Amino acid sequence: MDDSMKLYWELVFKRQTNNELLRELNNPIRHYEKEMIDGAILDIGCGQSPFLLDFLSTDREIIAIDNEQIQLDFLKKRVESEKLATLKNWSYLNLNFPKDDLPDLTYSLIIFSNLLHFFTLKECVEIGKIIANKSTKGTLIYVGVHSVKFYANNPSKSNNNDYFKHYFTIRDLDKVFAGHMFERIYYADVDKSDSRSERDLAEEWLDKDIEADGITDPSQRDSMKKNYLKNKRQSDVIAVYRKK
């Protein structure tokens, strides 16, 4: 994580309460909660996971995995601030997935939220094979990725895939979680403008990031902010798969 993104996630921790994160969360797993098999809940690349916060009071084993310790620390503080949290069943593991092995457990749910677009499609297909081996019949897989309609996607640019390695269609996800191993039970194509709170957060982050870069000219600062924020829409593919 570079200094710019570290600054962003520090602002998220300071500005957004647990309740605010949960109010903005669209969690389709809740539709299938009564069908979840016995087993742990695993969030890979968890960040300050609102999905795990949505399961604060569960008795299931909760495993949060991230390769950034600062995000694990932020998440742990969020969990510990909640009176209803069942703290003893939570684990926070600093692992570099998929290089590092996942815990050898039975999983009821595996979460990939805003992670797979940091890998190429070929790498994601290999990740799908890892998850097939780590899951069991009935395991649910939640996936949220940036779609081909995401505002930053511009295939005409030579550096289009330098940061986000792939922008997805549902067909791409169906290649990752192949039909002979997984059944897709939920799909949504989300396209939305930022909310006011999201925009305020982005503007504060840009102000601090630009200041950290030593740029003081007001007109240049305003131009940089407007260029970043114009036409900024969140476009994602959301899917839930069940292991056959």
PDB file of N, CA and C in Angstrom, residues 26 28-29 51 109-117 124 131 140-146 168 170 172-174 176-177 186-188 236-241:
ATOM      1  N   ASN A  26     -24.585  -3.412   0.651  1.00  0.00           N
ATOM      2  CA  ASN A  26     -25.585  -4.269   0.019  1.00  0.00           C
ATOM      3  C   ASN A  26     -25.050  -5.689   0.107  1.00  0.00           C
ATOM      4  N   PRO A  28     -25.851  -9.385  -0.345  1.00  0.00           N
ATOM      5  CA  PRO A  28     -26.771 -10.417  -0.831  1.00  0.00           C
ATOM      6  C   PRO A  28     -26.650 -11.741  -0.088  1.00  0.00           C
ATOM      7  N   ILE A  29     -25.564 -11.921   0.661  1.00  0.00           N
ATOM      8  CA  ILE A  29     -25.407 -13.153   1.439  1.00  0.00           C
ATOM      9  C   ILE A  29     -26.577 -13.330   2.400  1.00  0.00           C
ATOM     10  N   PHE A  51     -18.630  -6.457   5.503  1.00  0.00           N
ATOM     11  CA  PHE A  51     -19.247  -7.783   5.467  1.00  0.00           C
ATOM     12  C   PHE A  51     -19.019  -8.514   6.783  1.00  0.00           C
ATOM     13  N   LEU A 109     -18.650 -19.546   4.188  1.00  0.00           N
ATOM     14  CA  LEU A 109     -18.659 -18.368   3.309  1.00  0.00           C
ATOM     15  C   LEU A 109     -17.240 -17.867   3.094  1.00  0.00           C
ATOM     16  N   ILE A 110     -16.918 -17.583   1.827  1.00  0.00           N
ATOM     17  CA  ILE A 110     -15.638 -16.973   1.466  1.00  0.00           C
ATOM     18  C   ILE A 110     -15.948 -15.679   0.713  1.00  0.00           C
ATOM     19  N   ILE A 111     -15.347 -14.587   1.154  1.00  0.00           N
ATOM     20  CA  ILE A 111     -15.653 -13.261   0.610  1.00  0.00           C
ATOM     21  C   ILE A 111     -14.463 -12.713  -0.169  1.00  0.00           C
ATOM     22  N   PHE A 112     -14.737 -12.271  -1.403  1.00  0.00           N
ATOM     23  CA  PHE A 112     -13.770 -11.544  -2.223  1.00  0.00           C
ATOM     24  C   PHE A 112     -14.402 -10.194  -2.578  1.00  0.00           C
ATOM     25  N   SER A 113     -14.213  -9.196  -1.761  1.00  0.00           N
ATOM     26  CA  SER A 113     -14.787  -7.881  -2.027  1.00  0.00           C
ATOM     27  C   SER A 113     -13.692  -6.909  -2.457  1.00  0.00           C
ATOM     28  N   ASN A 114     -13.787  -6.430  -3.700  1.00  0.00           N
ATOM     29  CA  ASN A 114     -12.816  -5.453  -4.226  1.00  0.00           C
ATOM     30  C   ASN A 114     -11.379  -5.967  -4.165  1.00  0.00           C
ATOM     31  N   LEU A 115     -11.196  -7.211  -4.555  1.00  0.00           N
ATOM     32  CA  LEU A 115      -9.849  -7.797  -4.553  1.00  0.00           C
ATOM     33  C   LEU A 115      -9.436  -8.328  -5.919  1.00  0.00           C
ATOM     34  N   LEU A 116     -10.298  -9.093  -6.566  1.00  0.00           N
ATOM     35  CA  LEU A 116      -9.876  -9.832  -7.756  1.00  0.00           C
ATOM     36  C   LEU A 116      -9.481  -8.939  -8.924  1.00  0.00           C
ATOM     37  N   HIS A 117      -9.949  -7.684  -8.957  1.00  0.00           N
ATOM     38  CA  HIS A 117      -9.525  -6.808 -10.064  1.00  0.00           C
ATOM     39  C   HIS A 117      -8.059  -6.369  -9.930  1.00  0.00           C
ATOM     40  N   CYS A 124      -6.828 -14.979 -11.867  1.00  0.00           N
ATOM     41  CA  CYS A 124      -8.094 -15.208 -11.158  1.00  0.00           C
ATOM     42  C   CYS A 124      -8.609 -16.630 -11.394  1.00  0.00           C
ATOM     43  N   ILE A 131      -9.768 -21.909  -4.551  1.00  0.00           N
ATOM     44  CA  ILE A 131     -10.990 -21.842  -3.748  1.00  0.00           C
ATOM     45  C   ILE A 131     -11.800 -23.120  -3.900  1.00  0.00           C
ATOM     46  N   LEU A 140     -20.529 -20.907   0.253  1.00  0.00           N
ATOM     47  CA  LEU A 140     -20.915 -19.743  -0.548  1.00  0.00           C
ATOM     48  C   LEU A 140     -19.691 -18.869  -0.815  1.00  0.00           C
ATOM     49  N   ILE A 141     -19.612 -18.342  -2.046  1.00  0.00           N
ATOM     50  CA  ILE A 141     -18.526 -17.455  -2.436  1.00  0.00           C
ATOM     51  C   ILE A 141     -19.136 -16.127  -2.860  1.00  0.00           C
ATOM     52  N   TYR A 142     -18.819 -15.049  -2.136  1.00  0.00           N
ATOM     53  CA  TYR A 142     -19.251 -13.708  -2.541  1.00  0.00           C
ATOM     54  C   TYR A 142     -18.116 -13.041  -3.312  1.00  0.00           C
ATOM     55  N   VAL A 143     -18.472 -12.422  -4.441  1.00  0.00           N
ATOM     56  CA  VAL A 143     -17.467 -11.736  -5.257  1.00  0.00           C
ATOM     57  C   VAL A 143     -17.991 -10.355  -5.648  1.00  0.00           C
ATOM     58  N   GLY A 144     -17.175  -9.331  -5.424  1.00  0.00           N
ATOM     59  CA  GLY A 144     -17.471  -7.988  -5.899  1.00  0.00           C
ATOM     60  C   GLY A 144     -16.244  -7.436  -6.607  1.00  0.00           C
ATOM     61  N   VAL A 145     -16.387  -7.081  -7.900  1.00  0.00           N
ATOM     62  CA  VAL A 145     -15.251  -6.612  -8.701  1.00  0.00           C
ATOM     63  C   VAL A 145     -15.671  -5.426  -9.571  1.00  0.00           C
ATOM     64  N   HIS A 146     -14.703  -4.629  -9.986  1.00  0.00           N
ATOM     65  CA  HIS A 146     -14.983  -3.537 -10.913  1.00  0.00           C
ATOM     66  C   HIS A 146     -15.349  -4.109 -12.285  1.00  0.00           C
ATOM     67  N   PHE A 168     -14.175  -6.622 -15.182  1.00  0.00           N
ATOM     68  CA  PHE A 168     -14.895  -7.875 -15.351  1.00  0.00           C
ATOM     69  C   PHE A 168     -16.261  -7.735 -16.009  1.00  0.00           C
ATOM     70  N   ILE A 170     -19.744 -10.594 -16.190  1.00  0.00           N
ATOM     71  CA  ILE A 170     -20.198 -11.781 -15.468  1.00  0.00           C
ATOM     72  C   ILE A 170     -19.656 -13.043 -16.121  1.00  0.00           C
ATOM     73  N   ASP A 172     -16.710 -13.375 -17.312  1.00  0.00           N
ATOM     74  CA  ASP A 172     -15.368 -13.553 -16.754  1.00  0.00           C
ATOM     75  C   ASP A 172     -15.434 -14.252 -15.397  1.00  0.00           C
ATOM     76  N   LEU A 173     -16.348 -13.802 -14.543  1.00  0.00           N
ATOM     77  CA  LEU A 173     -16.474 -14.432 -13.223  1.00  0.00           C
ATOM     78  C   LEU A 173     -16.899 -15.890 -13.346  1.00  0.00           C
ATOM     79  N   ASP A 174     -17.730 -16.186 -14.331  1.00  0.00           N
ATOM     80  CA  ASP A 174     -18.147 -17.576 -14.526  1.00  0.00           C
ATOM     81  C   ASP A 174     -16.993 -18.450 -15.009  1.00  0.00           C
ATOM     82  N   VAL A 176     -13.903 -17.884 -13.796  1.00  0.00           N
ATOM     83  CA  VAL A 176     -13.123 -18.020 -12.556  1.00  0.00           C
ATOM     84  C   VAL A 176     -13.751 -19.082 -11.655  1.00  0.00           C
ATOM     85  N   PHE A 177     -15.073 -19.016 -11.511  1.00  0.00           N
ATOM     86  CA  PHE A 177     -15.800 -19.980 -10.680  1.00  0.00           C
ATOM     87  C   PHE A 177     -16.621 -20.860 -11.623  1.00  0.00           C
ATOM     88  N   TYR A 186     -26.571 -15.783  -7.570  1.00  0.00           N
ATOM     89  CA  TYR A 186     -26.913 -14.364  -7.485  1.00  0.00           C
ATOM     90  C   TYR A 186     -26.002 -13.592  -8.417  1.00  0.00           C
ATOM     91  N   TYR A 187     -26.570 -12.565  -9.067  1.00  0.00           N
ATOM     92  CA  TYR A 187     -25.774 -11.708  -9.950  1.00  0.00           C
ATOM     93  C   TYR A 187     -26.406 -10.327  -9.998  1.00  0.00           C
ATOM     94  N   ALA A 188     -25.593  -9.301  -9.886  1.00  0.00           N
ATOM     95  CA  ALA A 188     -26.062  -7.927 -10.029  1.00  0.00           C
ATOM     96  C   ALA A 188     -24.990  -7.110 -10.744  1.00  0.00           C
ATOM     97  N   ASP A 236     -19.764  -2.029 -10.806  1.00  0.00           N
ATOM     98  CA  ASP A 236     -19.245  -3.296 -10.290  1.00  0.00           C
ATOM     99  C   ASP A 236     -20.125  -4.471 -10.703  1.00  0.00           C
ATOM    100  N   VAL A 237     -19.498  -5.622 -10.763  1.00  0.00           N
ATOM    101  CA  VAL A 237     -20.212  -6.883 -10.925  1.00  0.00           C
ATOM    102  C   VAL A 237     -20.205  -7.584  -9.576  1.00  0.00           C
ATOM    103  N   ILE A 238     -21.388  -7.951  -9.104  1.00  0.00           N
ATOM    104  CA  ILE A 238     -21.544  -8.648  -7.836  1.00  0.00           C
ATOM    105  C   ILE A 238     -22.130 -10.032  -8.120  1.00  0.00           C
ATOM    106  N   ALA A 239     -21.558 -11.049  -7.510  1.00  0.00           N
ATOM    107  CA  ALA A 239     -22.069 -12.400  -7.723  1.00  0.00           C
ATOM    108  C   ALA A 239     -21.886 -13.247  -6.467  1.00  0.00           C
ATOM    109  N   VAL A 240     -22.763 -14.234  -6.315  1.00  0.00           N
ATOM    110  CA  VAL A 240     -22.630 -15.214  -5.257  1.00  0.00           C
ATOM    111  C   VAL A 240     -22.665 -16.591  -5.920  1.00  0.00           C
ATOM    112  N   TYR A 241     -21.705 -17.422  -5.574  1.00  0.00           N
ATOM    113  CA  TYR A 241     -21.620 -18.787  -6.090  1.00  0.00           C
ATOM    114  C   TYR A 241     -21.753 -19.766  -4.930  1.00  0.00           C
TER     115      TYR A 241
END
